[in-house]
Amino acid sequence: MKSMVNDDLKRSLGLPHKSIVHWSRPIVALLVLLLIVLVIMLFWRAKINYGAVPKYFVAPLMLEGVWNAIKLALLAQTLAIVVGAVLAVMRLSSNSVSRSIASVYVWFWRAVPVLVSLLIWFNLALVLQRIQIPDPFSGGLLVDLNTNDILTPFVAALIALTLNESAYMAEIIRAGIMGVDPGQLEAARALGMSSDQTLRRVTLPQATRLIIPPTSNELINMIKETSLVSVISYIEITEAANRLSAANLDIIPALFAAVVWYLILVTIATFFQRWIEDRTNNAGGGSQQKKSLMRALLDSYNWFSVVKR
Amino acid sequence: MNTVLEVIDVHKRFEHPVLSGVSLSLRQSEVVCVIGPSGGGKSTLLKCINWLTPPDSGAIFFQGERIGFEKKPDHWKQLGERAIAHQRKHMGMVFQHFNLFRNRTALENVIEGLVVVHKVSREEALIRGRALLKRVGLEHRANAYPHELSGGQQQRVAIARAVAANPALILFDEPTSALDPELVGEVLAVIKDLTRENSAMVIVTHEIKFALDVSDRVIFMDQGVIAEQGAADQVINHPREERTRQFLSAI
C-alpha cells in the first residue's frame, strides 16, 4: 500500500516511477505458510478427539461457565471503573491525606498477584470464621455473619479482580484527566465554575475520550483473567473445561472448546470497543460522523478493512 | 462615575519578577487597551485580576469586593476556592487560544456559564445564546463543534461565551494573536461592537490601530510596571516616554 503512495507522489512530481519488487515478501509468506502447515500436521498426528470439541462447546456446564465468566468480567470491570475514578480524583486532589491513601492503594493492589489475592479471599474463612461488627450502643453485635456464606467463590473472585483492576483503572483515569488541555480548565474557572463543577462539566467528559481505548483493553484482559478463578473452583469457562474432561482423557478438546469461547467473547468486546470509540469521538473534537454498529463491527479488525478497500 | 475595578500595587513573580507594583482603576463601561512588549506582564495582570493566577501581594477590588479575601473586623480572611469562583461570576475572559469547550457545540459553549454558574433555565439560556451568536454573526454555526470552526469563528463564539452573563468587566488576553491575519478583522469588529455595552473592558493587544480606535485609555506596560498611560491618541501618537516611543516605532 505504501509504495502506491510513493508512486503517486512521483507521478505528481513528474518523476519516473517504477514499482519496486519486494522479493522478501513472498519468501517470508512462504516460510510462515510452511510453519503453519507443520503445526497443523503435528496436531493432526496427535491423538486428539476433535469430534468432541463441538460437544464440549455447547455442554450445559460450559454454557453456565460462559455466562458466569461474562457476569464476573463485566461486574468486576464496572466496579473497578467506579473505584478507579474515585482513586484517580483522590490522587489528583490537593488534600495530601487522600492523595497518600490512593497512592498506597494503587501501589499495594498492583503489587499483589491476582492469583494470590484470589486464594487469600477464598481461604479467608480458615482464619476468620465469622464477620462481626459490634454495636456500640447495645453492646451486642450489629453484624454477625458466617464468612463462608459471604465469601462464596463468586464474591471472592469479584473482590480479587476488582481490587487489582481498580488500581490499574485509577492510573488510566488519572492519565486521562491529566491529558485534558489546561486551557479548558482555565476557561471553566474564568466563567465562575467551582472546581467540582469544572470536574463534572469539563474535565471528566473530556477525559473519557482518552480513557475509553485503554479501558476497552482492560475489559478484554479481564475476560481472560476470569480463567484464573478456576483455582477456587468457580465455574467459569476454564473450570467448566476442566470438569467436563475430568472423567475422561478429552482434556485438549475441552480446552479447545474453551479457547473458541474466549475468542468469541474477546471478538465481541473488540467490536464493542470500536463502536464506543466512534460514538465518543466528538467528545474531544474528533470526527463527528457516527458509524452504525454494523459498520463498526466490520471495521473492528483491519483485515476486514483491507478487503473492503 | 462608578469604579468597577481597582488594582492596587500588585506584585507577582515566577522565577523572576513579572509584575512589580501595578495599580490601575477602571470606571464602569470604560475600555482600556494594554500594549507593550512580550514578557511585560500584560497577560499575568489579567490573570491576577480574576485570580486565575493569585498575585503575591497587592489587592484587587472588583465592584467593591476584594477578590480572594473577605473582610473581617480586624483582618482580611482568605477565601476558599468556591467563594472565589463565585466572585468571578461577573467577569468574563477571552483567551488567546479561545479555549472553547471541545466537547460542546458553539451554542452549548455560550450557554454553559448561564446554566451551570448563573442557574438560568435552559430554555432562557438557549434564547439568549442564539441571540448572542447572531450578534457575533454565527447563528448558522450554532450546532458546530469548535474543531469545525475557523479560528476567527471560534474566537467570536468565545467572546459570546464571555459576555453571555452580562459581566461588569471583560478581560481580553491577546484575542487576535493566534489568528491568521485575514481573520483578525472579524474578531476586532465584534469586540468593537461590544464596547457600546455597559461592560468595562481590559484588552491586551498588539493591534495598535484597534487600540487607538476603541480605547478610552491606553496603558503601556513594560518590565512589570505601567510605564505610561493616558488617552489613546496621546499615548500612541504622542508618547512621552522613551520606552513607549521605542516600542511603537518597532512595530
XYZ file of C-alpha atoms in Angstrom:
560
model
C 0.000 0.000 0.000
C 2.792 2.393 0.976
C 4.630 2.021 -2.325
C 1.460 3.071 -4.197
C 1.525 6.382 -2.406
C 5.148 6.840 -3.315
C 4.355 6.173 -6.981
C 1.511 8.677 -6.878
C 3.829 11.224 -5.377
C 6.465 10.573 -8.017
C 3.859 10.849 -10.744
C 2.610 14.138 -9.388
C 6.163 15.423 -9.291
C 6.700 14.272 -12.880
C 9.416 11.838 -11.835
C 9.841 8.458 -13.474
C 8.261 5.822 -11.299
C 8.717 2.124 -11.122
C 7.167 -0.282 -8.686
C 9.798 -1.838 -6.503
C 9.578 -5.604 -6.322
C 9.864 -6.758 -2.719
C 11.367 -10.206 -3.050
C 11.469 -10.635 0.701
C 7.675 -10.641 0.976
C 6.796 -13.855 -0.906
C 9.699 -15.597 0.794
C 8.528 -14.628 4.275
C 4.944 -15.549 3.384
C 6.107 -18.945 2.164
C 8.086 -19.589 5.344
C 5.128 -18.650 7.537
C 2.836 -20.875 5.487
C 5.263 -23.753 5.860
C 5.376 -23.258 9.596
C 1.574 -23.276 9.806
C 1.375 -26.488 7.783
C 3.945 -28.029 10.101
C 1.991 -27.117 13.212
C -1.258 -28.401 11.670
C 0.417 -31.687 10.791
C 1.710 -32.044 14.336
C -1.752 -31.528 15.775
C -3.260 -33.806 13.151
C -0.971 -36.644 14.093
C -1.519 -36.098 17.822
C -4.212 -38.235 19.350
C -6.844 -35.555 19.743
C -10.508 -36.359 19.643
C -11.594 -33.357 17.568
C -15.100 -34.732 17.208
C -15.642 -33.999 20.886
C -14.945 -30.241 20.609
C -18.482 -29.250 19.472
C -19.963 -31.388 22.217
C -17.967 -29.600 24.891
C -18.567 -26.250 23.236
C -22.314 -26.461 23.866
C -22.286 -28.587 27.021
C -24.652 -27.136 29.684
C -21.765 -26.820 32.127
C -19.734 -24.919 29.530
C -22.635 -22.546 28.813
C -23.008 -21.944 32.535
C -19.278 -21.201 32.652
C -19.548 -18.743 29.762
C -22.398 -16.909 31.417
C -20.531 -16.814 34.744
C -17.386 -15.500 33.062
C -19.335 -12.721 31.325
C -21.085 -11.825 34.568
C -17.859 -11.762 36.535
C -15.844 -9.816 33.945
C -18.491 -7.134 33.406
C -19.248 -6.686 37.086
C -15.587 -6.579 38.152
C -14.705 -4.158 35.346
C -17.630 -1.858 36.162
C -16.793 -1.781 39.859
C -13.127 -1.218 39.015
C -14.010 1.780 36.839
C -16.054 3.341 39.648
C -13.427 2.687 42.334
C -10.656 3.705 39.927
C -12.365 7.023 39.168
C -12.622 7.824 42.869
C -8.963 6.885 43.377
C -7.868 8.979 40.389
C -9.664 12.055 41.707
C -8.157 11.393 45.140
C -4.661 11.137 43.685
C -5.086 14.456 41.896
C -6.644 16.269 44.832
C -4.843 18.942 46.801
C -5.570 17.033 50.015
C -2.385 15.181 50.935
C -4.216 12.592 53.044
C -6.473 11.409 50.224
C -3.505 11.572 47.838
C -1.476 9.227 50.040
C -4.362 6.831 50.643
C -4.919 6.485 46.916
C -1.210 6.083 46.186
C -0.787 3.329 48.758
C -3.893 1.544 47.465
C -2.630 1.617 43.899
C 0.868 0.544 44.960
C -0.454 -2.363 47.043
C -3.057 -3.849 44.742
C -0.850 -3.534 41.695
C 1.879 -5.421 43.514
C -0.244 -8.363 44.719
C -0.735 -11.009 42.000
C -4.399 -11.656 41.246
C -3.935 -15.378 41.734
C -2.555 -14.903 45.258
C -5.262 -12.394 46.102
C -7.916 -14.852 44.870
C -6.595 -17.635 47.055
C -6.441 -15.371 50.100
C -10.010 -14.102 49.771
C -11.307 -17.580 49.115
C -9.490 -19.089 52.099
C -10.175 -16.249 54.495
C -12.701 -18.387 56.371
C -9.828 -20.532 57.656
C -8.666 -17.720 59.916
C -11.834 -15.655 60.222
C -14.835 -17.872 60.818
C -17.310 -15.079 61.453
C -17.507 -11.485 60.269
C -18.684 -9.400 63.222
C -19.254 -5.704 63.749
C -20.037 -4.729 67.345
C -22.938 -2.418 68.074
C -21.531 0.402 70.221
C -24.942 1.193 71.750
C -26.405 -2.118 72.826
C -23.097 -3.854 73.363
C -24.275 -6.690 71.121
C -23.347 -7.381 67.523
C -24.578 -5.228 64.658
C -23.385 -7.675 62.046
C -22.652 -11.319 62.625
C -22.159 -13.483 59.572
C -20.522 -16.735 58.661
C -17.516 -15.873 56.473
C -18.120 -18.826 54.190
C -21.669 -17.609 53.495
C -20.301 -14.234 52.413
C -17.115 -15.161 50.615
C -18.563 -17.529 48.069
C -16.262 -18.283 45.139
C -18.099 -15.635 43.120
C -17.685 -12.928 45.767
C -14.042 -13.851 46.413
C -13.396 -13.696 42.658
C -15.206 -10.376 42.335
C -13.245 -8.835 45.200
C -9.854 -10.047 43.972
C -10.412 -8.976 40.352
C -11.920 -5.619 41.326
C -9.142 -4.718 43.759
C -6.461 -5.461 41.199
C -8.234 -3.883 38.262
C -9.255 -0.736 40.143
C -5.575 0.018 40.770
C -4.943 -0.102 37.016
C -8.101 1.878 36.233
C -7.009 4.564 38.717
C -3.841 5.062 36.699
C -5.689 5.076 33.381
C -8.281 7.585 34.569
C -5.615 9.762 36.186
C -3.703 9.882 32.912
C -6.949 10.760 31.108
C -7.682 13.621 33.486
C -4.149 14.952 33.208
C -4.423 14.752 29.425
C -7.152 17.407 29.320
C -5.862 20.719 27.942
C -5.253 23.117 30.874
C -6.791 25.907 28.775
C -10.145 24.134 29.075
C -9.930 24.301 32.854
C -8.883 27.950 32.788
C -11.905 28.728 30.636
C -14.210 26.915 33.053
C -12.779 28.707 36.081
C -12.915 32.070 34.331
C -16.661 31.519 33.824
C -17.012 31.177 37.584
C -17.304 27.398 37.811
C -16.200 25.859 41.080
C -13.684 23.041 40.955
C -16.278 20.291 41.262
C -18.409 21.909 38.536
C -15.281 22.037 36.371
C -14.592 18.392 37.112
C -18.123 17.277 36.256
C -18.761 19.556 33.280
C -15.356 19.779 31.608
C -12.634 17.500 32.933
C -14.393 14.148 33.190
C -16.319 14.326 29.883
C -13.146 15.257 28.030
C -11.012 12.731 29.865
C -13.499 9.995 28.914
C -12.363 10.078 25.321
C -8.799 9.399 26.443
C -9.865 6.767 28.940
C -12.046 4.595 26.700
C -9.432 2.912 24.469
C -7.213 1.633 27.312
C -10.307 0.686 29.325
C -11.583 -1.497 26.489
C -8.202 -3.184 26.533
C -8.593 -3.771 30.237
C -12.016 -5.350 29.678
C -10.504 -7.751 27.153
C -7.798 -8.626 29.657
C -10.423 -9.049 32.337
C -12.332 -11.594 30.249
C -9.193 -13.692 30.064
C -8.280 -13.104 33.701
C -11.512 -14.768 34.775
C -9.803 -18.050 33.856
C -7.644 -17.626 36.984
C -10.781 -18.012 39.047
C -10.823 -21.723 38.156
C -8.336 -22.249 41.008
C -11.078 -21.526 43.535
C -13.418 -23.815 41.606
C -15.806 -21.126 40.469
C -17.396 -22.436 37.301
C -16.205 -20.218 34.508
C -15.008 -21.295 31.061
C -11.702 -22.866 32.081
C -13.145 -24.593 35.144
C -16.008 -25.910 33.003
C -13.497 -27.362 30.544
C -11.569 -28.943 33.407
C -14.653 -30.548 34.888
C -16.003 -31.743 31.545
C -12.776 -33.591 30.846
C -12.099 -34.766 34.368
C -13.688 -38.165 33.851
C -12.046 -38.955 30.514
C -8.915 -38.000 28.630
C -10.565 -35.316 26.463
C -8.586 -32.555 28.171
C -7.333 -30.951 24.953
C -10.712 -30.991 23.114
C -12.390 -29.446 26.143
C -9.725 -26.750 26.360
C -10.065 -26.133 22.601
C -13.774 -25.541 23.151
C -12.816 -23.080 25.884
C -10.407 -21.311 23.519
C -13.185 -20.883 20.964
C -15.381 -19.304 23.625
C -12.605 -16.897 24.679
C -12.082 -15.962 21.024
C -15.780 -15.230 20.637
C -16.034 -13.137 23.810
C -12.893 -11.131 23.066
C -14.061 -10.552 19.485
C -17.378 -9.206 20.743
C -15.532 -6.956 23.191
C -13.353 -5.678 20.354
C -16.427 -4.853 18.248
C -17.909 -3.058 21.202
C -14.661 -1.127 21.745
C -14.636 0.177 18.173
C -18.288 1.109 18.344
C -17.989 3.064 21.578
C -14.824 4.812 20.380
C -16.662 6.041 17.300
C -19.532 7.266 19.403
C -17.345 9.229 21.780
C -15.092 10.691 19.119
C -16.777 14.070 19.021
C -16.491 14.447 22.774
C -12.985 15.628 22.257
C -13.141 17.167 18.837
C -12.595 14.146 16.639
C -14.607 13.355 13.549
C -18.273 13.787 14.119
C -19.611 11.080 11.863
C -21.277 8.304 13.763
C -20.940 4.840 12.397
C -23.637 2.265 12.602
C -22.980 -0.629 14.920
C -22.622 -2.913 11.884
C -20.029 -0.683 10.223
C -18.113 -0.552 13.486
C -18.229 -4.327 13.727
C -16.798 -4.692 10.250
C -14.092 -2.136 10.918
C -13.032 -3.706 14.168
C -10.472 -5.886 12.536
C -8.308 -4.347 9.928
C -8.326 -7.434 7.767
C -11.957 -6.666 7.059
C -10.981 -3.116 6.175
C -8.350 -4.317 3.755
C -10.920 -6.447 1.940
C -13.336 -3.536 1.846
C -10.851 -1.240 0.142
C -18.760 57.505 37.679
C -18.650 54.172 39.479
C -15.349 52.396 39.799
C -15.660 48.789 38.638
C -12.111 47.632 39.121
C -9.354 48.820 41.404
C -5.936 47.183 41.136
C -3.646 48.280 43.974
C 0.117 47.743 43.918
C 0.050 44.188 42.557
C 3.274 42.199 42.598
C 3.816 38.795 41.070
C 6.962 36.830 40.443
C 7.539 33.435 38.908
C 11.269 32.770 38.501
C 11.802 36.487 38.096
C 9.504 39.443 38.799
C 6.662 39.680 36.290
C 4.575 42.394 37.926
C 6.375 44.923 40.087
C 3.738 47.154 41.579
C 0.871 47.718 39.165
C -2.013 49.975 40.136
C -4.953 50.751 37.925
C -8.601 51.607 38.158
C -11.450 51.239 35.701
C -14.723 53.103 35.623
C -17.978 51.497 34.572
C -18.019 50.752 30.823
C -14.508 52.110 30.364
C -12.417 50.435 27.652
C -8.702 50.185 28.370
C -6.188 48.705 25.976
C -2.916 47.392 27.355
C 0.004 47.414 24.956
C 3.675 46.674 25.376
C 6.432 44.220 24.568
C 6.089 40.485 25.206
C 7.034 39.445 28.717
C 5.994 42.834 30.069
C 3.416 41.272 32.378
C 0.264 42.113 30.429
C -1.307 38.643 30.420
C -0.256 37.997 34.016
C -2.005 41.190 35.057
C -5.276 39.919 33.540
C -4.950 36.560 35.290
C -4.214 38.297 38.570
C -7.359 40.371 38.182
C -9.638 37.313 38.024
C -7.433 35.334 40.403
C -6.578 32.565 37.931
C -3.048 33.480 38.999
C -3.274 34.904 42.515
C -0.800 37.781 42.944
C 1.939 37.623 45.588
C 0.927 40.939 47.117
C -1.375 43.851 46.476
C -5.148 43.860 46.198
C -7.832 43.664 43.546
C -11.199 45.219 44.248
C -13.998 44.312 41.863
C -17.341 46.068 42.362
C -16.224 46.980 45.851
C -15.367 43.407 46.833
C -11.809 42.296 47.379
C -11.021 39.308 45.183
C -9.748 36.311 47.138
C -10.409 37.856 50.550
C -13.241 38.568 52.904
C -13.284 41.489 55.339
C -13.304 40.551 58.998
C -13.443 43.167 61.761
C -9.679 43.203 62.224
C -8.176 41.435 59.230
C -8.663 40.103 55.702
C -9.505 36.413 55.653
C -8.515 34.345 52.635
C -11.484 32.942 50.733
C -11.966 29.322 49.742
C -11.984 28.117 46.156
C -15.782 28.055 45.900
C -16.174 31.627 47.146
C -13.552 32.850 44.686
C -15.398 31.075 41.867
C -18.469 32.988 42.986
C -16.568 36.298 42.761
C -15.644 35.582 39.139
C -19.280 35.266 38.062
C -19.469 38.832 36.844
C -16.178 38.885 34.991
C -15.715 37.457 31.537
C -12.459 36.390 29.957
C -11.414 35.821 26.352
C -8.249 33.812 25.778
C -5.560 33.960 23.151
C -6.227 30.343 22.179
C -10.036 30.617 22.500
C -10.281 27.644 24.896
C -13.782 26.737 23.754
C -15.065 23.587 25.412
C -14.173 20.997 22.793
C -16.958 18.613 23.706
C -19.691 21.232 23.293
C -21.197 22.942 20.297
C -20.918 26.689 19.738
C -24.346 27.269 21.285
C -23.634 24.962 24.227
C -20.400 26.827 24.861
C -22.229 30.133 25.021
C -24.907 28.931 27.456
C -22.621 26.820 29.683
C -21.888 29.589 32.179
C -25.504 30.782 32.215
C -26.860 27.337 33.015
C -24.152 25.981 35.307
C -22.982 29.109 37.134
C -25.883 31.539 36.911
C -28.613 28.885 37.172
C -30.592 30.353 34.283
C -33.148 27.897 32.913
C -32.030 26.054 29.820
C -34.821 27.471 27.635
C -33.998 31.024 28.618
C -30.279 30.405 28.181
C -30.861 28.983 24.696
C -32.786 32.067 23.646
C -30.049 34.319 24.959
C -27.347 32.077 23.464
C -28.893 32.214 19.981
C -29.233 35.985 20.201
C -25.561 36.281 21.146
C -24.446 34.007 18.320
C -26.479 36.162 15.979
C -24.760 39.240 17.310
C -21.323 37.763 16.571
C -22.580 36.635 13.167
C -22.587 32.902 13.811
C -26.213 31.908 14.283
C -25.848 29.492 11.354
C -22.984 27.688 13.128
C -24.819 27.173 16.434
C -24.535 23.391 16.286
C -20.943 23.214 15.070
C -18.218 21.858 17.319
C -15.179 24.075 17.897
C -12.932 21.973 15.641
C -15.349 22.591 12.777
C -14.977 26.364 13.069
C -12.212 28.654 11.829
C -10.035 30.409 14.384
C -11.902 33.666 13.885
C -15.253 31.927 14.333
C -14.036 30.148 17.453
C -12.896 33.401 18.965
C -16.242 35.036 18.186
C -18.008 32.167 19.957
C -15.591 32.548 22.874
C -16.439 36.248 23.061
C -20.163 35.422 23.044
C -19.499 32.961 25.875
C -17.579 35.583 27.869
C -20.338 38.197 27.598
C -23.306 35.834 27.981
C -23.942 36.709 31.623
C -23.608 40.477 31.100
C -20.329 40.741 33.014
C -19.359 44.090 34.525
C -15.810 43.514 33.321
C -14.403 41.615 30.358
C -10.745 40.672 30.133
C -9.301 40.074 26.674
C -5.956 38.283 26.602
C -4.481 38.960 23.141
C -7.710 37.899 21.421
C -6.293 38.062 17.899
C -2.700 36.920 18.412
C -3.366 33.304 17.486
C -5.352 34.154 14.356
C -4.374 34.178 10.720
C -4.094 37.811 9.571
C -7.218 37.670 7.409
C -9.344 36.587 10.401
C -8.262 39.375 12.755
C -10.718 41.920 11.355
C -13.899 39.956 12.076
C -12.897 39.447 15.717
C -11.927 43.072 16.265
C -15.238 44.152 14.717
C -17.113 42.016 17.259
C -15.127 43.450 20.155
C -15.693 46.987 18.911
C -19.400 46.310 18.656
C -19.428 45.186 22.302
C -17.774 48.387 23.521
C -21.189 50.037 23.109
C -22.426 47.935 26.020
C -22.020 48.701 29.690
C -19.191 46.289 30.422
C -15.795 47.686 31.258
C -13.000 46.075 29.244
C -9.310 45.460 29.647
C -7.905 44.444 26.270
C -4.338 43.201 25.988
C -3.497 43.600 22.318
C -0.813 44.157 19.740
C -3.288 45.801 17.342
C -2.236 49.425 17.806
C -4.722 50.823 15.297
C -7.522 48.969 17.004
C -6.387 50.289 20.389
C -6.450 53.815 19.027
C -9.915 53.215 17.626
C -11.760 51.735 20.624
C -9.922 52.714 23.811
C -10.901 55.342 26.294
C -7.428 54.914 27.672
C -4.247 53.140 26.634
C -1.761 51.648 29.065
C 1.791 50.890 28.036
C 3.328 48.134 30.160
C 6.982 47.220 30.197
C 9.064 45.147 32.622
C 6.197 44.596 35.025
C 5.160 48.200 35.507
C 2.836 50.665 33.829
C 5.333 52.857 32.028
C 2.833 55.254 30.577
C -0.915 55.702 30.372
C -3.360 58.221 29.074
C -5.829 58.960 26.312
C -5.330 56.659 23.320
C -4.299 59.429 20.990
C -1.805 60.829 23.464
C -0.059 57.525 24.283
C 0.011 56.190 20.754
C 0.528 59.315 18.683
C 2.399 61.493 21.174
C 4.121 59.207 23.676
C 6.003 60.975 26.433
C 8.206 58.080 27.495
C 11.254 56.972 25.549
C 10.337 53.274 26.073
C 6.889 53.808 24.591
C 8.368 55.602 21.589
C 10.835 52.763 21.003
C 8.115 50.102 21.258
C 5.737 51.918 18.929
C 8.384 52.620 16.315
C 9.494 48.993 16.370
C 6.088 47.621 15.345
